[in-house]
PDB file of C-alpha atoms in Angstrom:
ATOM      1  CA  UNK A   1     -17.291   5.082  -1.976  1.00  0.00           C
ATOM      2  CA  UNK A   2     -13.670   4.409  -1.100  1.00  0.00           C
ATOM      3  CA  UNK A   3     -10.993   6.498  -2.912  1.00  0.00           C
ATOM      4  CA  UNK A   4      -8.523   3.763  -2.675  1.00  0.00           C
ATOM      5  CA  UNK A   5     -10.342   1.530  -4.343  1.00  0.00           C
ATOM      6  CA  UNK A   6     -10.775   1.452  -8.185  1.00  0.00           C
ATOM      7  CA  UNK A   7     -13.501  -0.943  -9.479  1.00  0.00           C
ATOM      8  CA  UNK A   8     -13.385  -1.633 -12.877  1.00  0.00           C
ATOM      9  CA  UNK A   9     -15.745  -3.463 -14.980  1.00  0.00           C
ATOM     10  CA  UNK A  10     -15.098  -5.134 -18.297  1.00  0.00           C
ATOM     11  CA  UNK A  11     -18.051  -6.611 -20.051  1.00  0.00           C
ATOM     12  CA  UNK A  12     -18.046  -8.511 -22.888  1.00  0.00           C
ATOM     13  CA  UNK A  13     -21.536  -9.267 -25.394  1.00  0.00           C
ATOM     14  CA  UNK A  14     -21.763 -11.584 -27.974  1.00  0.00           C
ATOM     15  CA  UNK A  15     -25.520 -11.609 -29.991  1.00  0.00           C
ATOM     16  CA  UNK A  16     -28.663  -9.422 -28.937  1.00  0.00           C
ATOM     17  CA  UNK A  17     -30.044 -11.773 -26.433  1.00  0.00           C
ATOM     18  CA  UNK A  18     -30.653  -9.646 -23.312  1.00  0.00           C
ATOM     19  CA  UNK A  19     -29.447 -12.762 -21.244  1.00  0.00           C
ATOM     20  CA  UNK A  20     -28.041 -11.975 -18.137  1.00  0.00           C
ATOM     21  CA  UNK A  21     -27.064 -14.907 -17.020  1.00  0.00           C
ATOM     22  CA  UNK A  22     -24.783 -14.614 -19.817  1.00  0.00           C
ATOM     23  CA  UNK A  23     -23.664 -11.536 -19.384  1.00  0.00           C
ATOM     24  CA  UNK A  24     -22.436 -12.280 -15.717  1.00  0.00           C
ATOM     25  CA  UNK A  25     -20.331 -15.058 -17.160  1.00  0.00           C
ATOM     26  CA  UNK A  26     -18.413 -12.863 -19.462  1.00  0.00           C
ATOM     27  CA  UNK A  27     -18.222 -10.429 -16.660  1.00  0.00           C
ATOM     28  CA  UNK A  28     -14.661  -9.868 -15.376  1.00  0.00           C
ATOM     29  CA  UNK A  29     -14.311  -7.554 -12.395  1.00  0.00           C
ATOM     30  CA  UNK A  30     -10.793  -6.152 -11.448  1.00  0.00           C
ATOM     31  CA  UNK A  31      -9.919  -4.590  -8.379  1.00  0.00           C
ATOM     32  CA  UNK A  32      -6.709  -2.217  -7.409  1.00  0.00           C
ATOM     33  CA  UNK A  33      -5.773  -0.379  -4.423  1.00  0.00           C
ATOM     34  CA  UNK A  34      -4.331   2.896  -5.700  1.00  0.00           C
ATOM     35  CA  UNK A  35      -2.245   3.522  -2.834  1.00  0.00           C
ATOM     36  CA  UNK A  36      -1.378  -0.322  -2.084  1.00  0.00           C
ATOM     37  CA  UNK A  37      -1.328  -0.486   1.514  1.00  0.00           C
ATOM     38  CA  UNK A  38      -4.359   1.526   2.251  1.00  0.00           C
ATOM     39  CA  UNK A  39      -7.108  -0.730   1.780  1.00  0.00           C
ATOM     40  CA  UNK A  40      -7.175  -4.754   1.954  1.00  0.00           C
ATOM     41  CA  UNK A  41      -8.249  -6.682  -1.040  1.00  0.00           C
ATOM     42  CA  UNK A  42     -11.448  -8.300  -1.677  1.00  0.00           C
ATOM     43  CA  UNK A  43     -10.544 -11.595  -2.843  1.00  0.00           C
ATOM     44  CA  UNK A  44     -13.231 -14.424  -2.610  1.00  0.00           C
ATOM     45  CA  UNK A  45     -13.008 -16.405   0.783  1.00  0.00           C
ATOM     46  CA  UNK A  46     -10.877 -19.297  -0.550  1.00  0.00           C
ATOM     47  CA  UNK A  47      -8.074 -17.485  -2.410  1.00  0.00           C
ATOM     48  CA  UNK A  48      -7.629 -15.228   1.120  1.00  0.00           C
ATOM     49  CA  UNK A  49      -7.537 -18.844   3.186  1.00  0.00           C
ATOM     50  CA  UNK A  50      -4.631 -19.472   0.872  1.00  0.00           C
ATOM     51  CA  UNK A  51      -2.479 -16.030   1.528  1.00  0.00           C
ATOM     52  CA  UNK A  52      -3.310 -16.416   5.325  1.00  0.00           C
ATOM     53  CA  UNK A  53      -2.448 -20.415   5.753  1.00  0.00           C
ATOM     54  CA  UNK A  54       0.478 -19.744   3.355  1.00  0.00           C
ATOM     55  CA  UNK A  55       2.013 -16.621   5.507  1.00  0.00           C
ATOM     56  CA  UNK A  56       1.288 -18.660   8.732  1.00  0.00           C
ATOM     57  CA  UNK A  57       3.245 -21.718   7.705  1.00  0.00           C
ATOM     58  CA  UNK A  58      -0.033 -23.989   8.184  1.00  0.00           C
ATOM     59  CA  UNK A  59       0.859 -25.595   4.821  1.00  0.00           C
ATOM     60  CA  UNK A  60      -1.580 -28.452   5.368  1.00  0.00           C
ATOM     61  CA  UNK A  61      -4.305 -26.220   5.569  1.00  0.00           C
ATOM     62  CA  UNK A  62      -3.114 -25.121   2.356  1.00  0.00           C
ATOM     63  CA  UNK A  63      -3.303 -27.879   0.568  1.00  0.00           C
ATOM     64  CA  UNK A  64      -6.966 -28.525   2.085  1.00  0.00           C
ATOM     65  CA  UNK A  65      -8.077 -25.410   0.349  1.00  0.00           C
ATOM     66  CA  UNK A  66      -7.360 -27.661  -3.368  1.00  0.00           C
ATOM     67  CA  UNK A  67      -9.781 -30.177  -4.935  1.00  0.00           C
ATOM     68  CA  UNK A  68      -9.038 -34.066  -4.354  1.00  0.00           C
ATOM     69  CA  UNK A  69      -6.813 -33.880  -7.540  1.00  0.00           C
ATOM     70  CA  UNK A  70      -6.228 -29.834  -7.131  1.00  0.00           C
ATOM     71  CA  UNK A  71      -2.575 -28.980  -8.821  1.00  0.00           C
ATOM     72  CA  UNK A  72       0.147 -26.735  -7.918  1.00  0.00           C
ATOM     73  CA  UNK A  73       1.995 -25.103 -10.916  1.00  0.00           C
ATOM     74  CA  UNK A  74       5.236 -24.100  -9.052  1.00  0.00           C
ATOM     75  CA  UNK A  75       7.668 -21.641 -11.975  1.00  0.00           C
ATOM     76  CA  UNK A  76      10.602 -23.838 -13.045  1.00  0.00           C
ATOM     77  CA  UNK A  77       8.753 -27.117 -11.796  1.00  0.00           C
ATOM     78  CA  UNK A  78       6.438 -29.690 -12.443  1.00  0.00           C
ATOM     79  CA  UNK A  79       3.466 -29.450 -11.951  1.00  0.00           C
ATOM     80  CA  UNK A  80       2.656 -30.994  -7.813  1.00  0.00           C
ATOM     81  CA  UNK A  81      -0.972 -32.740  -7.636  1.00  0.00           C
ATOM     82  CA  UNK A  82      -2.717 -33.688  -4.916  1.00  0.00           C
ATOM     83  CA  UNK A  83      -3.227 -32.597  -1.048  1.00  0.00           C
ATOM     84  CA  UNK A  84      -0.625 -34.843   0.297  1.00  0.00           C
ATOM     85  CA  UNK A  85       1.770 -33.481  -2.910  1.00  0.00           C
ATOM     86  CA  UNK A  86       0.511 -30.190  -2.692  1.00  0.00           C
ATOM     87  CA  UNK A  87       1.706 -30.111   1.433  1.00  0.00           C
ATOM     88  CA  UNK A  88       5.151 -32.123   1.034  1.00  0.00           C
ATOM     89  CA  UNK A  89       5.901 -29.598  -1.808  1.00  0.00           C
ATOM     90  CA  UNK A  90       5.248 -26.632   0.250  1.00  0.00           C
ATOM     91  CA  UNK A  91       6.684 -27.833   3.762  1.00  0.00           C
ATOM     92  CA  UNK A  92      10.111 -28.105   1.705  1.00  0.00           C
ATOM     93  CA  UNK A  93      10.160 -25.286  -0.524  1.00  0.00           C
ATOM     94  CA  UNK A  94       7.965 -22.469   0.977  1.00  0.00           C
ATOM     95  CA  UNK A  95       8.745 -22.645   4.342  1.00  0.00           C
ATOM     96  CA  UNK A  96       9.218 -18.934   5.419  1.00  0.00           C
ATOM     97  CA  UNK A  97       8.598 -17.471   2.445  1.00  0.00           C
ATOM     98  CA  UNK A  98       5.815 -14.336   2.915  1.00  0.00           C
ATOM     99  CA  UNK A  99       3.543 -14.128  -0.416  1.00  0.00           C
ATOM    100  CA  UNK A 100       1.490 -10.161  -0.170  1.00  0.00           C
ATOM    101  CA  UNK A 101      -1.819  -9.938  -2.639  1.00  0.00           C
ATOM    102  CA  UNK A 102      -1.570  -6.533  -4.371  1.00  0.00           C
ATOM    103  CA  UNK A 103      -3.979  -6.221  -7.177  1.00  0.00           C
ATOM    104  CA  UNK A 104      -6.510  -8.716  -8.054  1.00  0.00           C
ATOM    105  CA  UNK A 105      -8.918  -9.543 -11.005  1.00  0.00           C
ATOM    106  CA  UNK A 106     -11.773 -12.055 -11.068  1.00  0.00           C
ATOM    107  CA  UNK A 107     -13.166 -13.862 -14.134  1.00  0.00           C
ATOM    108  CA  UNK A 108     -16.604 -15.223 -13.744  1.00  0.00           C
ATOM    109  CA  UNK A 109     -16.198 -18.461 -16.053  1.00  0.00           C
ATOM    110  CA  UNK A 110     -19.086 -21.170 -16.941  1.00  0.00           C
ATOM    111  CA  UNK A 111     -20.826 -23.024 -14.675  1.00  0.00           C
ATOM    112  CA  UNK A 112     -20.175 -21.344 -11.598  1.00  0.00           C
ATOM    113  CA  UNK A 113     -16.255 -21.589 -11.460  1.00  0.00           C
ATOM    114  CA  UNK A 114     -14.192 -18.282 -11.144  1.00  0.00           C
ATOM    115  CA  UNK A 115     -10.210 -17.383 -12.013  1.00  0.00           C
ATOM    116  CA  UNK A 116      -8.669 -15.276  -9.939  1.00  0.00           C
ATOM    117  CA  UNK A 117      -5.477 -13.404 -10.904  1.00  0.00           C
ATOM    118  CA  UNK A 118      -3.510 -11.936  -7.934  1.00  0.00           C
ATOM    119  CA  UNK A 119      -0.323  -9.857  -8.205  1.00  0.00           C
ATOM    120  CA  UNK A 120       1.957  -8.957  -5.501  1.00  0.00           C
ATOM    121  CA  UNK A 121       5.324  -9.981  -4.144  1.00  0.00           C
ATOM    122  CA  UNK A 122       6.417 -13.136  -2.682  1.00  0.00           C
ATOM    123  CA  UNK A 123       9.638 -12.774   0.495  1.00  0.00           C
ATOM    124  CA  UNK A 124      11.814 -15.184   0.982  1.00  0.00           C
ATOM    125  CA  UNK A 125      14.894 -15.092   3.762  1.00  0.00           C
ATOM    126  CA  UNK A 126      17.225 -14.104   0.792  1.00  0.00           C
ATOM    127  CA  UNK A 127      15.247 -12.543  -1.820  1.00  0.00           C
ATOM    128  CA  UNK A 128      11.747 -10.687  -2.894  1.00  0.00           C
ATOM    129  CA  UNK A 129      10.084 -10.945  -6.589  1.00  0.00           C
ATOM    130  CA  UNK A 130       7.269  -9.804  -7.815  1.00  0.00           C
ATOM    131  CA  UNK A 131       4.498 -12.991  -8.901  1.00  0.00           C
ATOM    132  CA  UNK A 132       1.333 -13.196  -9.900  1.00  0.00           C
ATOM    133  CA  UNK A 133      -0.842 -16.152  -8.900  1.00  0.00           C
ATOM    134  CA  UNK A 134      -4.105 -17.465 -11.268  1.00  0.00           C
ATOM    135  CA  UNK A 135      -6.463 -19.492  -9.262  1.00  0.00           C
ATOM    136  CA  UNK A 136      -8.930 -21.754 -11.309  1.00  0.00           C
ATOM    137  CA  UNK A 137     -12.079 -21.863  -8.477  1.00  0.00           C
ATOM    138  CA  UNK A 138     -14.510 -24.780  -8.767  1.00  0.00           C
ATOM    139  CA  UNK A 139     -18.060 -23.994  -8.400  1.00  0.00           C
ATOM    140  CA  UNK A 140     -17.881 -24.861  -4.884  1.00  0.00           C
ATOM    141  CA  UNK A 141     -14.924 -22.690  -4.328  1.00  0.00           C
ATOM    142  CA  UNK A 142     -12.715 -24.981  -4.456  1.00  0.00           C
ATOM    143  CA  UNK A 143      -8.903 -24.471  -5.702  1.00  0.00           C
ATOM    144  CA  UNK A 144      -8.785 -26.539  -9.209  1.00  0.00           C
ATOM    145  CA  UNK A 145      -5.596 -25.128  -9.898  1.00  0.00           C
ATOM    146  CA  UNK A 146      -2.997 -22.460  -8.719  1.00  0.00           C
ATOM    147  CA  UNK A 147      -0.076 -21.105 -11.246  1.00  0.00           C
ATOM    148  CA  UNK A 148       2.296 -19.304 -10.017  1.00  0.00           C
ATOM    149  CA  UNK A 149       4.446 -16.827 -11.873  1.00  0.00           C
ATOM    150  CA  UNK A 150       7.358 -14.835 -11.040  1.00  0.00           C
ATOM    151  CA  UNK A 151       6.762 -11.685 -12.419  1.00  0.00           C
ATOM    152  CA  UNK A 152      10.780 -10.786 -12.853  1.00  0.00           C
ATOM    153  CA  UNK A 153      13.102 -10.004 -15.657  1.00  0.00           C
ATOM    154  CA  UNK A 154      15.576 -12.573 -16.542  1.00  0.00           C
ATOM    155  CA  UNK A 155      18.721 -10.534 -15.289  1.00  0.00           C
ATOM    156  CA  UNK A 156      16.282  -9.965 -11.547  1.00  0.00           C
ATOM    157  CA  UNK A 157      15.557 -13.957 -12.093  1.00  0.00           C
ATOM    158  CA  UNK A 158      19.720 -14.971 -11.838  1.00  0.00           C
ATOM    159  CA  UNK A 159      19.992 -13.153  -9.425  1.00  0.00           C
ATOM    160  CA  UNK A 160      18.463 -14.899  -7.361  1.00  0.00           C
ATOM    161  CA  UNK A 161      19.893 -18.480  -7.923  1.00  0.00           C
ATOM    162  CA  UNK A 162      22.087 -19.807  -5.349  1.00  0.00           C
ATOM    163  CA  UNK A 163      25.909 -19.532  -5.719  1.00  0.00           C
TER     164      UNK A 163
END
């Protein structure tokens, strides 16, 4: 067992049908690192494409990782649908930024599909905030939806607004 790692689960159970198909869609599984930069987080395949294409720059790679009508909730925006959307919106606004996974939790929803909630800090040239990210997964792993939330109090958030 790894000591850096705290697994958690949360189940929920609703009537005294031992069904556990069910069960594993109530399921919610959280993972975090107790010291954070000792051990890398499991996070299922397409939510880690998204960090690493993200951090590289390869934003149309990005936007690959989204369903044909995928959306990006940006904070402070509207909402950016679409791959082509999805990869104009992030050549102009994300270039250079570094987004870092911390803690994660996954939700095992209905008919296959998963959210994932990732916290951690997003770097840009001038500034770095804390955010958390909540991926909607299709049942082919698809991204259905990504919100993204700065996780900042409002005096931290005017700071950073340009002069």
């Amino acid at each position: 067992m790894n000591p850096a790692l705290v697994i958690s689960l949360d189940l929920k159970w609703q009537g005294s049908c031992p069904d556990a198909a069910r069960l594993a869609n109530e399921m919610v599984l959280s993972t975090t690192p107790k010291n954070e930069s000792a051990t890398p987080l499991s996070l299922p395949q397409t939510v880690e494409r998204y960090f690493q294409t993200f951090n590289n720059g390869n934003f149309q790679a990005t936007s690959q990782l989204f369903a044909a009508v995928g959306r990006l909730l940006p904070p402070f925006e509207d909402p950016v649908i679409g791959h082509d959307a999805i990869y104009a919106y992030l050549k102009q606004e994300a270039a250079g930024m570094r987004a870092t996974p911390k803690a994660t939790t996954i939700e095992f929803l209905t008919e296959g599909r998963q959210r994932v909630i990732v916290k951690g800090k997003v770097k840009a040239i001038v500034f770095s905030v804390s955010a958390a990210w909540i991926f909607d997964l299709d049942s082919n792993g698809r991204i259905e939806q990504v919100e993204v939330k700065l996780l900042a109090s409002l005096q931290e958030l005017l700071t950073l607004r340009p002069a």
